[in-house]
XYZ file of C-alpha atoms in Angstrom:
709
model
C 109.970 163.684 143.260
C 112.870 163.658 140.652
C 114.567 166.820 139.907
C 116.025 167.435 136.118
C 119.062 166.728 136.785
C 118.644 163.254 138.575
C 116.378 162.451 135.236
C 118.970 163.218 133.301
C 122.076 161.264 135.094
C 119.657 158.455 134.847
C 119.388 158.303 131.009
C 123.189 159.118 130.715
C 124.099 156.405 132.572
C 122.164 154.342 130.100
C 123.967 155.701 126.739
C 127.770 156.354 127.748
C 128.707 156.227 124.249
C 127.233 159.503 123.468
C 128.905 162.903 121.736
C 127.904 165.411 124.099
C 127.686 168.978 123.013
C 128.999 171.220 124.803
C 127.129 174.639 125.488
C 129.708 177.681 125.729
C 128.599 180.827 127.338
C 130.286 183.847 126.487
C 129.460 188.077 127.105
C 129.825 191.185 125.132
C 128.222 194.643 124.622
C 125.888 194.352 122.186
C 125.634 197.463 118.954
C 124.136 200.352 119.649
C 124.524 200.664 123.037
C 122.297 197.791 123.829
C 123.326 196.355 127.265
C 125.445 193.202 127.953
C 124.426 189.488 126.209
C 125.028 186.333 127.117
C 125.327 184.370 123.820
C 125.468 180.045 124.385
C 127.224 178.523 121.169
C 125.779 174.628 120.799
C 129.241 172.318 120.033
C 130.059 169.277 120.473
C 133.771 169.713 119.052
C 133.468 167.953 115.519
C 133.240 169.915 112.161
C 130.038 170.216 110.830
C 130.581 166.157 109.468
C 129.352 164.797 112.772
C 126.445 167.349 113.867
C 125.130 168.237 116.805
C 122.982 166.049 119.029
C 120.947 166.387 122.098
C 121.750 163.319 124.779
C 121.734 162.974 128.231
C 124.515 164.188 129.267
C 124.424 166.905 126.200
C 121.267 168.632 128.026
C 122.698 168.423 131.110
C 125.402 170.843 129.815
C 122.735 173.229 128.520
C 121.195 173.161 131.699
C 124.266 174.264 133.118
C 124.644 177.446 130.943
C 121.349 178.182 131.828
C 122.026 178.247 135.275
C 124.860 180.668 134.774
C 122.462 182.761 132.375
C 119.678 182.362 134.765
C 121.579 184.210 137.520
C 122.917 186.589 135.852
C 119.574 187.811 134.074
C 117.938 188.008 137.711
C 120.926 190.529 139.217
C 120.292 192.283 136.116
C 124.259 191.929 134.486
C 122.617 190.456 131.107
C 119.498 192.352 128.860
C 119.774 189.230 127.107
C 120.263 185.360 126.057
C 120.626 184.143 122.580
C 121.153 181.113 121.499
C 123.280 179.484 118.431
C 125.729 176.842 117.023
C 128.729 175.756 115.384
C 129.585 176.611 112.180
C 126.990 175.505 109.488
C 125.103 173.828 112.219
C 122.167 174.619 114.365
C 121.706 171.493 116.568
C 119.743 168.369 114.895
C 117.937 166.934 117.459
C 117.577 164.704 119.842
C 120.476 161.202 119.601
C 118.494 158.589 117.828
C 121.442 156.129 119.172
C 120.477 157.152 122.603
C 116.553 156.838 121.865
C 117.366 152.989 120.293
C 119.034 151.741 124.190
C 115.645 153.015 125.858
C 114.068 149.743 127.229
C 111.186 151.015 129.209
C 108.304 153.342 129.379
C 110.042 154.801 132.657
C 113.424 155.287 130.724
C 111.612 157.113 127.517
C 109.171 159.620 129.789
C 113.177 160.163 131.687
C 114.159 162.118 127.949
C 111.415 163.797 127.192
C 110.361 165.282 130.994
C 114.078 166.128 130.670
C 114.182 168.068 127.857
C 111.243 169.842 128.810
C 112.382 170.521 132.028
C 115.958 172.461 130.310
C 113.766 174.179 127.525
C 110.825 175.166 130.012
C 114.177 177.075 132.023
C 115.478 179.149 129.141
C 111.402 180.300 127.551
C 111.809 181.312 131.573
C 114.890 183.145 132.097
C 113.661 186.829 132.863
C 115.190 188.448 130.075
C 114.373 188.302 125.974
C 115.697 185.006 124.321
C 116.883 184.850 121.129
C 117.738 181.717 118.471
C 120.076 182.308 116.102
C 119.676 179.395 112.588
C 122.932 179.840 111.990
C 122.895 175.765 110.385
C 121.404 172.678 109.678
C 118.178 172.551 112.889
C 116.294 169.666 112.642
C 113.868 168.297 115.943
C 114.967 168.909 119.441
C 117.170 171.864 117.647
C 114.201 173.693 115.769
C 112.269 173.501 119.860
C 114.701 175.665 121.256
C 114.803 177.823 119.263
C 110.607 177.839 119.937
C 111.463 178.068 123.508
C 112.918 181.810 122.587
C 111.098 184.832 122.315
C 112.802 186.187 119.138
C 114.129 183.930 116.494
C 116.456 184.494 113.518
C 117.700 182.723 110.413
C 120.243 182.532 107.750
C 119.585 182.603 104.158
C 122.139 179.512 103.830
C 120.101 177.628 105.913
C 120.192 173.891 103.754
C 117.799 172.404 106.036
C 114.663 172.616 108.613
C 112.342 170.210 109.687
C 110.582 168.522 112.782
C 111.184 164.888 110.999
C 109.763 162.704 114.293
C 106.341 161.650 112.332
C 108.577 160.454 109.561
C 110.928 158.657 111.795
C 108.163 157.543 114.185
C 108.236 159.674 116.824
C 106.380 163.144 116.833
C 108.086 166.742 117.817
C 108.246 165.840 121.700
C 110.383 169.169 123.334
C 107.610 171.260 122.727
C 107.156 171.063 119.070
C 103.194 170.180 119.009
C 102.624 172.156 121.001
C 104.408 175.546 120.233
C 104.891 175.495 116.708
C 100.578 175.578 116.197
C 100.644 178.416 118.938
C 103.480 180.372 117.226
C 102.466 179.896 113.187
C 98.791 178.787 113.356
C 97.880 174.790 112.995
C 97.816 175.099 109.636
C 101.030 176.133 108.934
C 102.190 173.363 111.555
C 100.483 170.799 110.526
C 102.479 171.449 107.195
C 105.669 171.009 108.897
C 105.028 168.497 111.520
C 102.799 165.984 109.256
C 102.687 167.051 105.632
C 106.545 167.730 105.403
C 107.383 164.540 107.167
C 105.333 162.419 104.994
C 106.247 163.396 102.033
C 110.218 161.347 102.743
C 111.104 164.381 104.860
C 110.618 167.370 103.537
C 113.220 169.784 104.101
C 112.415 173.488 104.803
C 115.594 176.604 103.081
C 115.842 179.467 105.449
C 114.046 181.501 103.358
C 111.057 179.174 103.911
C 111.230 179.408 108.020
C 110.957 182.931 107.659
C 107.920 183.114 105.430
C 105.769 180.850 107.769
C 106.601 183.028 110.438
C 108.983 180.352 112.109
C 111.717 183.161 111.996
C 110.895 186.639 112.911
C 113.972 188.128 110.526
C 116.121 186.581 107.781
C 119.660 187.411 106.935
C 122.359 186.797 104.969
C 124.642 183.663 105.941
C 127.929 185.694 105.671
C 127.319 188.019 108.222
C 124.281 186.438 109.958
C 125.542 186.125 113.340
C 126.871 189.959 113.407
C 123.143 191.114 111.702
C 121.529 189.314 113.976
C 123.156 190.572 117.259
C 122.507 194.000 115.450
C 118.942 193.120 115.102
C 118.530 191.717 118.066
C 120.387 195.345 120.105
C 117.172 197.226 117.806
C 114.824 194.831 119.550
C 115.588 195.540 122.962
C 115.677 198.899 122.859
C 111.978 198.743 120.930
C 113.220 200.246 117.627
C 111.929 197.155 115.934
C 108.899 195.831 117.193
C 107.966 192.255 115.768
C 104.244 191.438 115.090
C 102.801 188.282 114.953
C 99.257 187.176 113.039
C 96.602 186.961 115.535
C 96.391 183.010 115.328
C 92.846 181.688 114.454
C 91.683 179.566 117.027
C 88.397 178.342 115.592
C 87.223 176.761 112.569
C 90.079 177.572 110.465
C 92.210 175.340 113.569
C 89.862 172.286 113.263
C 89.860 172.363 109.636
C 93.801 171.662 109.948
C 93.668 169.184 112.152
C 91.123 167.089 110.132
C 93.717 168.169 106.859
C 96.097 166.842 108.826
C 94.173 163.847 109.365
C 93.145 163.245 105.684
C 97.084 163.362 104.562
C 98.051 161.004 107.036
C 95.313 158.354 106.597
C 96.165 158.833 102.333
C 100.036 158.452 103.688
C 100.229 155.583 106.161
C 96.853 154.381 106.173
C 96.842 154.075 109.943
C 99.735 151.964 109.969
C 102.059 153.828 112.524
C 100.703 156.108 115.282
C 103.399 159.098 115.297
C 100.897 161.254 112.723
C 97.339 160.640 114.830
C 99.418 161.276 118.567
C 100.746 164.341 116.805
C 97.515 165.748 115.606
C 95.793 165.194 118.458
C 98.146 167.387 121.095
C 97.833 169.715 117.690
C 93.986 170.213 118.448
C 94.559 170.398 122.032
C 96.496 172.799 121.933
C 94.357 175.240 120.274
C 92.761 176.403 123.998
C 97.302 177.634 124.285
C 97.748 175.601 127.373
C 101.254 175.206 127.086
C 101.724 172.705 130.041
C 98.944 170.696 129.326
C 100.455 170.055 125.929
C 103.993 169.598 127.236
C 102.814 166.813 129.426
C 100.518 165.174 126.443
C 104.031 165.292 124.676
C 106.045 162.928 127.510
C 103.245 160.699 127.064
C 102.904 160.291 123.403
C 107.177 160.388 123.307
C 107.618 157.569 125.829
C 104.932 155.369 123.943
C 106.121 155.910 120.604
C 109.915 155.420 121.615
C 108.467 152.267 122.973
C 106.504 151.199 120.184
C 108.344 148.882 116.730
C 107.179 151.079 114.340
C 109.674 153.731 115.968
C 112.225 151.207 116.439
C 111.877 150.428 112.838
C 111.872 154.198 111.899
C 115.706 153.571 113.752
C 116.651 151.512 111.984
C 115.797 151.984 108.445
C 116.716 155.231 108.687
C 120.339 153.486 109.876
C 120.073 151.397 106.883
C 120.004 154.548 104.533
C 122.690 156.981 105.870
C 125.082 153.559 107.435
C 124.895 150.570 105.464
C 123.513 152.671 102.726
C 127.459 154.351 102.644
C 129.050 151.784 103.184
C 128.158 148.099 100.908
C 128.224 145.016 102.039
C 130.671 142.966 100.154
C 132.089 145.645 97.912
C 135.895 145.158 96.746
C 138.156 147.177 97.866
C 137.910 150.752 96.347
C 141.436 150.918 95.626
C 140.718 148.358 92.496
C 138.590 150.699 90.838
C 139.560 152.360 87.562
C 139.087 156.055 86.661
C 136.117 156.617 84.619
C 136.676 159.520 82.100
C 134.227 159.155 79.490
C 130.646 156.908 79.400
C 128.768 155.418 76.050
C 125.420 154.751 76.560
C 123.605 152.210 74.199
C 120.322 152.968 73.157
C 118.343 156.309 73.129
C 115.054 155.661 74.920
C 113.225 156.867 78.031
C 115.430 155.716 80.356
C 118.828 155.181 78.552
C 117.760 159.084 77.890
C 117.696 159.722 81.607
C 120.925 157.097 82.436
C 122.721 159.681 80.420
C 121.120 162.938 82.062
C 122.424 161.272 85.106
C 125.966 160.050 83.816
C 126.166 163.476 82.512
C 125.345 165.748 85.425
C 127.220 163.234 88.793
C 130.153 162.351 86.551
C 131.061 165.219 84.325
C 132.883 163.463 81.902
C 131.360 163.289 78.026
C 128.385 161.104 77.368
C 127.692 159.648 74.249
C 124.702 157.475 72.738
C 124.372 155.829 70.303
C 120.950 153.647 68.344
C 119.612 151.804 65.170
C 118.647 155.704 63.332
C 119.627 159.097 63.979
C 116.219 160.209 64.486
C 116.097 158.189 68.020
C 119.592 159.363 67.964
C 118.587 163.368 68.270
C 115.638 162.355 70.088
C 117.931 161.254 73.101
C 120.795 164.107 73.505
C 117.251 166.359 72.290
C 115.824 165.167 76.020
C 119.054 165.993 77.692
C 119.374 168.999 76.312
C 115.999 169.560 77.588
C 116.545 168.660 81.059
C 119.321 171.024 81.419
C 117.447 173.481 80.166
C 114.849 172.856 83.054
C 117.919 172.949 85.157
C 118.897 176.246 84.179
C 114.953 177.843 84.304
C 115.102 177.110 87.843
C 118.145 178.094 88.997
C 120.069 175.035 89.494
C 122.405 175.590 87.219
C 124.096 178.829 86.092
C 124.549 179.206 82.325
C 127.865 178.692 82.035
C 127.069 175.240 83.442
C 124.477 174.396 81.096
C 126.754 175.187 78.213
C 129.340 173.166 79.566
C 126.732 169.964 80.332
C 125.340 170.301 76.589
C 128.686 170.296 75.841
C 129.675 167.112 77.225
C 126.575 165.157 75.783
C 126.705 163.747 72.197
C 124.964 160.600 70.002
C 126.607 158.786 67.055
C 125.481 156.147 65.350
C 128.181 153.694 64.978
C 129.327 151.890 68.114
C 133.139 152.413 67.150
C 133.229 156.168 66.691
C 131.340 156.697 70.543
C 132.789 153.883 72.200
C 136.692 153.488 71.088
C 137.742 155.415 74.341
C 134.760 155.146 76.835
C 135.754 153.322 80.369
C 132.256 152.542 80.916
C 128.991 151.708 78.565
C 126.090 151.040 79.736
C 123.383 149.335 77.642
C 119.345 150.181 78.547
C 117.857 148.158 75.026
C 115.265 145.733 75.350
C 114.323 143.255 77.560
C 115.622 140.154 75.940
C 118.496 137.835 76.373
C 119.473 137.564 72.516
C 119.493 141.424 71.764
C 121.541 141.845 75.068
C 123.681 139.120 73.894
C 124.651 141.091 70.276
C 124.696 144.088 71.170
C 127.519 143.916 74.287
C 129.121 141.389 71.516
C 129.039 144.521 69.607
C 130.377 146.880 72.360
C 133.727 144.692 73.219
C 134.679 144.312 69.173
C 134.837 148.230 69.805
C 134.923 149.781 73.470
C 138.972 149.317 75.428
C 139.597 146.107 77.088
C 139.778 147.642 80.216
C 136.245 149.344 79.417
C 133.306 148.475 81.778
C 130.205 146.525 80.723
C 127.233 146.971 82.450
C 123.093 146.259 82.052
C 120.613 147.515 83.830
C 118.741 144.575 83.215
C 115.565 144.399 85.233
C 115.863 140.447 85.085
C 117.569 139.096 83.145
C 121.156 137.114 83.844
C 124.031 138.904 83.939
C 126.463 135.856 83.671
C 124.224 134.600 80.554
C 124.418 138.167 79.127
C 128.645 137.766 79.839
C 128.647 134.501 78.187
C 129.125 134.545 74.451
C 132.158 137.811 75.150
C 135.875 137.219 75.042
C 135.878 139.089 78.651
C 133.040 138.352 80.418
C 134.534 139.561 83.645
C 134.194 143.241 83.072
C 130.106 142.484 82.516
C 128.420 144.000 85.706
C 124.446 144.621 86.428
C 123.714 147.971 87.216
C 120.488 147.969 88.209
C 118.547 151.009 87.898
C 114.894 151.542 89.152
C 112.629 154.536 87.922
C 112.241 157.475 87.553
C 115.775 157.224 87.692
C 116.356 160.919 89.229
C 114.149 159.894 92.277
C 114.582 156.303 93.722
C 118.502 156.024 95.017
C 118.508 152.333 94.740
C 121.103 150.788 92.332
C 121.254 146.906 92.093
C 124.942 146.286 91.391
C 125.017 142.390 89.942
C 128.013 140.415 90.086
C 127.973 137.538 87.828
C 130.241 133.959 87.852
C 132.631 135.731 86.193
C 132.793 138.847 87.087
C 136.237 140.252 88.217
C 137.048 142.869 91.576
C 138.272 145.612 89.550
C 135.079 145.722 87.312
C 132.853 145.405 90.470
C 134.751 148.248 92.631
C 134.948 150.395 89.796
C 130.848 149.925 89.561
C 130.195 150.187 93.316
C 132.846 153.933 92.956
C 130.298 155.159 90.073
C 127.796 154.433 92.091
C 129.137 156.659 95.052
C 130.109 159.367 92.146
C 125.934 159.182 90.697
C 124.869 159.495 94.721
C 123.206 156.034 94.534
C 122.486 153.692 97.467
C 124.667 150.707 95.642
C 124.322 147.138 97.240
C 125.308 143.814 96.011
C 123.343 141.445 94.507
C 123.920 137.871 93.549
C 122.760 136.809 89.993
C 119.876 135.770 90.442
C 116.738 136.158 88.578
C 114.870 139.252 89.243
C 117.737 140.391 91.731
C 115.862 141.547 95.155
C 113.211 144.742 94.120
C 111.746 143.117 91.486
C 111.687 139.747 92.572
C 110.561 140.975 95.837
C 107.365 142.920 94.192
C 106.926 140.233 92.034
C 105.793 137.574 94.765
C 103.778 140.459 96.517
C 102.129 141.659 93.626
C 101.729 138.171 92.177
C 99.685 137.168 95.322
C 97.185 140.101 94.786
C 96.704 139.133 91.256
C 96.419 135.790 92.077
C 93.261 135.990 94.661
C 91.923 138.422 92.060
C 92.298 135.771 89.265
C 90.805 133.001 92.072
C 87.749 135.541 92.602
C 88.596 137.991 95.041
C 86.384 141.329 93.740
C 89.870 143.978 92.953
C 89.076 147.035 95.561
C 89.172 144.040 98.446
C 92.367 142.640 97.239
C 94.173 146.301 96.996
C 92.548 147.392 100.024
C 93.890 144.432 102.532
C 97.469 145.911 102.014
C 96.970 149.439 102.795
C 97.111 148.780 106.524
C 100.787 148.656 105.599
C 100.646 152.313 104.458
C 103.207 151.012 101.038
C 103.837 154.404 98.760
C 101.106 153.536 96.660
C 98.446 150.727 96.154
C 99.685 147.273 94.124
C 97.251 148.139 91.004
C 98.901 151.648 90.604
C 102.313 150.119 90.912
C 101.567 148.201 88.039
C 100.394 150.684 86.319
C 103.826 152.895 86.811
C 105.698 149.915 85.956
C 103.734 149.253 82.877
C 101.512 146.067 82.828
C 103.387 144.708 79.676
C 106.930 144.985 81.822
C 105.343 143.254 84.843
C 103.457 140.604 82.303
C 107.337 140.130 81.128
C 109.085 139.987 84.690
C 106.567 137.592 86.243
C 107.500 135.328 83.035
C 111.174 135.476 84.019
C 110.650 134.587 87.038
C 107.715 131.929 86.458
C 110.550 130.179 84.454
C 112.643 130.030 87.389
C 110.667 129.166 89.687
C 107.330 128.050 88.376
C 106.354 126.496 92.119
C 106.082 130.492 93.944
C 105.548 132.259 90.556
C 102.422 132.416 88.722
C 101.716 134.330 84.854
C 98.378 135.522 85.594
C 95.748 134.897 82.541
C 94.161 138.258 83.500
C 97.172 140.291 83.508
C 97.904 139.167 79.833
C 94.234 139.762 78.622
C 94.690 143.291 80.067
C 98.387 143.579 77.912
C 97.206 141.460 75.079
C 94.164 144.197 74.895
C 97.013 146.990 74.890
C 95.484 148.633 78.467
C 98.080 150.930 80.326
C 96.334 150.035 83.743
C 93.456 148.417 85.507
C 92.515 151.761 86.497
C 90.606 155.509 85.140
C 90.683 158.378 86.645
C 87.878 160.141 85.052
C 86.243 161.163 88.638
C 89.447 162.184 90.091
C 90.150 158.819 91.465
C 90.738 155.335 90.721
C 87.961 153.306 89.260
C 87.940 149.838 87.675
C 87.893 150.595 84.188
C 84.988 149.426 82.862
C 87.020 147.853 79.844
C 89.260 146.012 82.275
C 86.425 144.380 83.659
C 84.459 142.956 80.986
C 88.133 141.596 80.091
C 88.680 139.680 83.944
C 87.814 135.828 84.323
C 87.592 135.215 88.179
C 86.658 132.060 89.918
C 84.310 131.798 92.951
C 86.655 131.847 96.199
C 86.188 134.906 97.757
C 88.611 136.194 100.624
C 88.324 138.880 102.946
C 90.526 141.777 103.547
C 92.539 139.675 106.267
C 92.882 136.413 104.549
C 94.674 138.348 101.237
C 97.037 139.891 103.688
C 97.920 137.020 105.480
C 98.302 135.489 102.374
C 100.521 138.318 100.810
C 102.679 138.543 103.704
C 103.344 135.052 103.610
C 104.524 134.838 100.754
C 106.738 137.663 101.210
C 107.983 136.353 104.050
C 109.245 133.012 102.654
C 110.321 134.582 99.542
C 112.556 136.557 101.456
C 113.400 133.583 103.436
C 114.543 131.634 100.041
C 116.620 134.962 98.702
C 118.757 135.035 102.305
C 119.307 130.648 101.882
C 120.466 131.405 98.522
C 122.822 134.005 99.418
C 120.900 136.715 96.802
C 122.175 139.649 99.603
C 124.644 139.446 102.750
C 121.756 139.648 105.431
C 118.249 140.701 105.564
C 118.943 144.012 106.430
C 119.995 144.308 102.645
C 116.784 143.790 101.416
C 115.153 146.292 103.176
C 117.934 148.536 101.999
C 116.666 147.648 99.119
C 112.749 147.700 99.126
C 113.035 151.595 101.289
C 115.763 153.144 98.430
C 114.252 151.221 95.004
C 110.779 151.064 96.079
C 109.604 154.080 98.289
C 108.675 151.296 101.314
C 107.756 153.286 104.513
C 110.632 153.296 107.085
C 107.805 152.784 109.901
C 107.983 148.967 108.547
C 111.813 148.888 108.886
C 112.064 148.262 104.830
C 109.472 144.875 105.958
C 111.795 142.454 107.450
C 111.390 144.222 111.404
C 107.158 144.278 110.464
C 107.283 140.628 109.356
C 109.138 139.232 112.584
C 107.313 142.034 114.684
C 103.379 140.378 113.351
C 104.668 137.102 113.834
C 104.864 136.032 110.632
C 108.313 135.441 109.933
C 108.469 132.915 112.646
C 105.020 131.338 111.486
C 106.578 131.160 107.899
C 110.148 130.223 108.467
C 110.246 128.697 111.770
C 112.731 132.093 112.932
C 112.692 135.850 112.800
C 114.929 137.587 109.819
C 116.550 140.094 112.633
C 118.012 139.363 116.032
C 115.608 140.246 118.825
C 116.394 143.906 119.848
C 117.243 144.795 116.407
C 114.265 147.351 114.669
C 112.213 146.500 118.228
C 112.260 147.211 121.544
C 115.482 145.403 123.524
C 114.417 142.669 125.951
C-alpha cells in the first residue's frame, strides 16, 4: 500500500516546475508562562505578489515539519503547535499548474489522498493545534486551519474563501466534511456553494470570525503577538472556546436543499462540482469524518479528470494571466501621459464613464452635452455616486471632496477640451452623429489628444475617416454596468497609430479593466457573438418554437441569464440596432427579427412581466408575436444555436478579429459573464464535438482546456 511519502513523490515527479513552499519550524516560550510552543510558517520564499501554494513537494515539506513536531509533542517537549503564513499570505490552496498536468484518475486520486494524509496528521497531534490566518487564505490554505483545534483571524485579511466550486472542483482536503461540522450546514453551503457561484465572492477577516470559522479576531498590526497571547490563555484554561451546537436534523437537510436550488439557478445542472460538494455535505451530517474524506478523494479525482475543471483552470489562467498581458498591444513605452479627460455626452453611460475615469485616474474630468440641464444632471450623478462611496466608507471625506472638485461640466467643447489628453464620446449610436462630434472635438483638442469612441458596433475607421488626424482615433468599448464588467474591447482602426493604441492600453490598465485588442470589424467580439446567439433564438421563435422552449434550450450551458432576460437588460431597441448593423454587414447569417421589431415599435422594454416575482411572457408581447408552424425541441434549438456560434467564431478567427480563440473566451468571460466551466465557449464547443462538426477542426489544441491525452 502506498504511503503518503510515496503518493507525494509520484505527484512531484509529474510536476517538476512547482514553486515549493517550505514549512519552517521555530520554537519559543509562550506568554503567561504557558510553555514551549512550536510555530510552523508556510513560506515559498517570494513576496506577497507570488502567493504561497500547496503542490506535492510543498505538502512533503509540511509533512516533514509535522514529523518533527509530532515527536516533540509525544515527548512532552511542546504544549501546542501553530501554523501561520508569510506576510500578507497564509496559503492560497493547491497549485493549479500541477493539477493541469495530471493525466490519469490514479494520479488525481494521489493528490487528494496525499493532502488528506498530511492534514490528518496535523489534526492527530498529541497537543492542541492553532491556525493563525494572518493573510489571504483560500482552498487548501483554509483547510489546513480546519484541521486545527483552534483558529484566529486577522481583521486585515482581505480574502478568505473555498473557491473550488467556482473553478469546477470541490474543497477536497477536508473542506466539505469539516466546515459543516464546525459551523453548521447552512453557513457551510453559503461559503462553499453560494459564494463560489457568485463570481468567487471573498470573505473578509471579520466575516470569517462572525461565521464561527475563527474563534478570535485580532487587528493586523500585532496579529501574531495577540494570537500567541490568546493561545497561552486557552492552553492555561483562562479562555474556554465555546462553539454552538450544530443542527443535525431538518436544518441540515434544508441547507443542502437550498444549496441544490442555488446550484440549479446558477449552472442548471451543467457543471457537476456544486452537486458533488453538496452530496458530501449531506453525508457529513452523521459526523463520520473518514467517510467524508474518502468521498472527497473520489469526487476530487473524478472532477480533476473532467472537462469542466480543465475549462475552469483555462478560464482562470485567461483572466489572471492573458488578461494582464494583452495579445498584440504595442510597447507600453509609446504611451503618452493622460492628465485630463474629456467626456462627450452626459447621459447615464457617459456619466458612468466619467465616474470610472475620475476614481481610477484621479485627474480632472470634464463632461459636455447639448444643454446645461443635461450637463448638470451628469455632474450631479457623479457627485451622488461619490457620496454613496463616502457613506459606505469606501472613500474618506477629503478624498470625496477632492474627487468632486475634479469633475466639471461645460457646454463649450473648446473650453472643456483645449487641454485634454484623452476624449471619449458616448453619444447616440449613429455614424453621422459620431463623425460630427469627432470633427468638433478635433477642432479644439490638442494635437496629441486621443479621440476614443465607446461605440458598440459601428466602424471606428469610418468614424475617423473625415478627420485631419484619423491615426489618433481608437475604439474603447465598455460593457454595462461599467463598474462591474471588466472587459474593455480596444479597437484599432485602419489608421490608428501605435502611440495612440499604446496610450489606450495604458489607460485601460489604470482603469483596472481587462483589455483585448480587436480588429475594426462589425460589432467587434462580444456583441457579434451574442447577436448571432440571440438571433438564432429569435429565429426559432419566429419560425414557431414556443418562447419558453427556446429559452430552456440553452439552460444547460449555465449562462448568467436567459437570452430574453439579457435582451431586456441590453434594451430591445439596442438589440435591434446591433442586429440591423450586423444584417447590413453579413445578411446571409444575421437576420432582423420582425417580432423584435414589433416589440420595439410597441415601446415594450422586454418580453416578460414580473408580477409573480418570476418572469412570465407579457400578454401584450404574446399578442404581437407572429410565428410560423415549425416547432423544434430543446435539443434541436440548442444544436442550432451552438452551430451558429461555432460558425461565427470560426469566421471571426479567419478574419483576424482577435489574435486567437483564447481572446474570444476572455471577452465572453469578462464582458458577458459566461461561466468558467465553459471556459468562455470554445473549450465547450470542442468538448461537445460542435467545433469539428461545423468547422472541421477544434478551436484549441488537445490538452488545452481538456485532459491531456
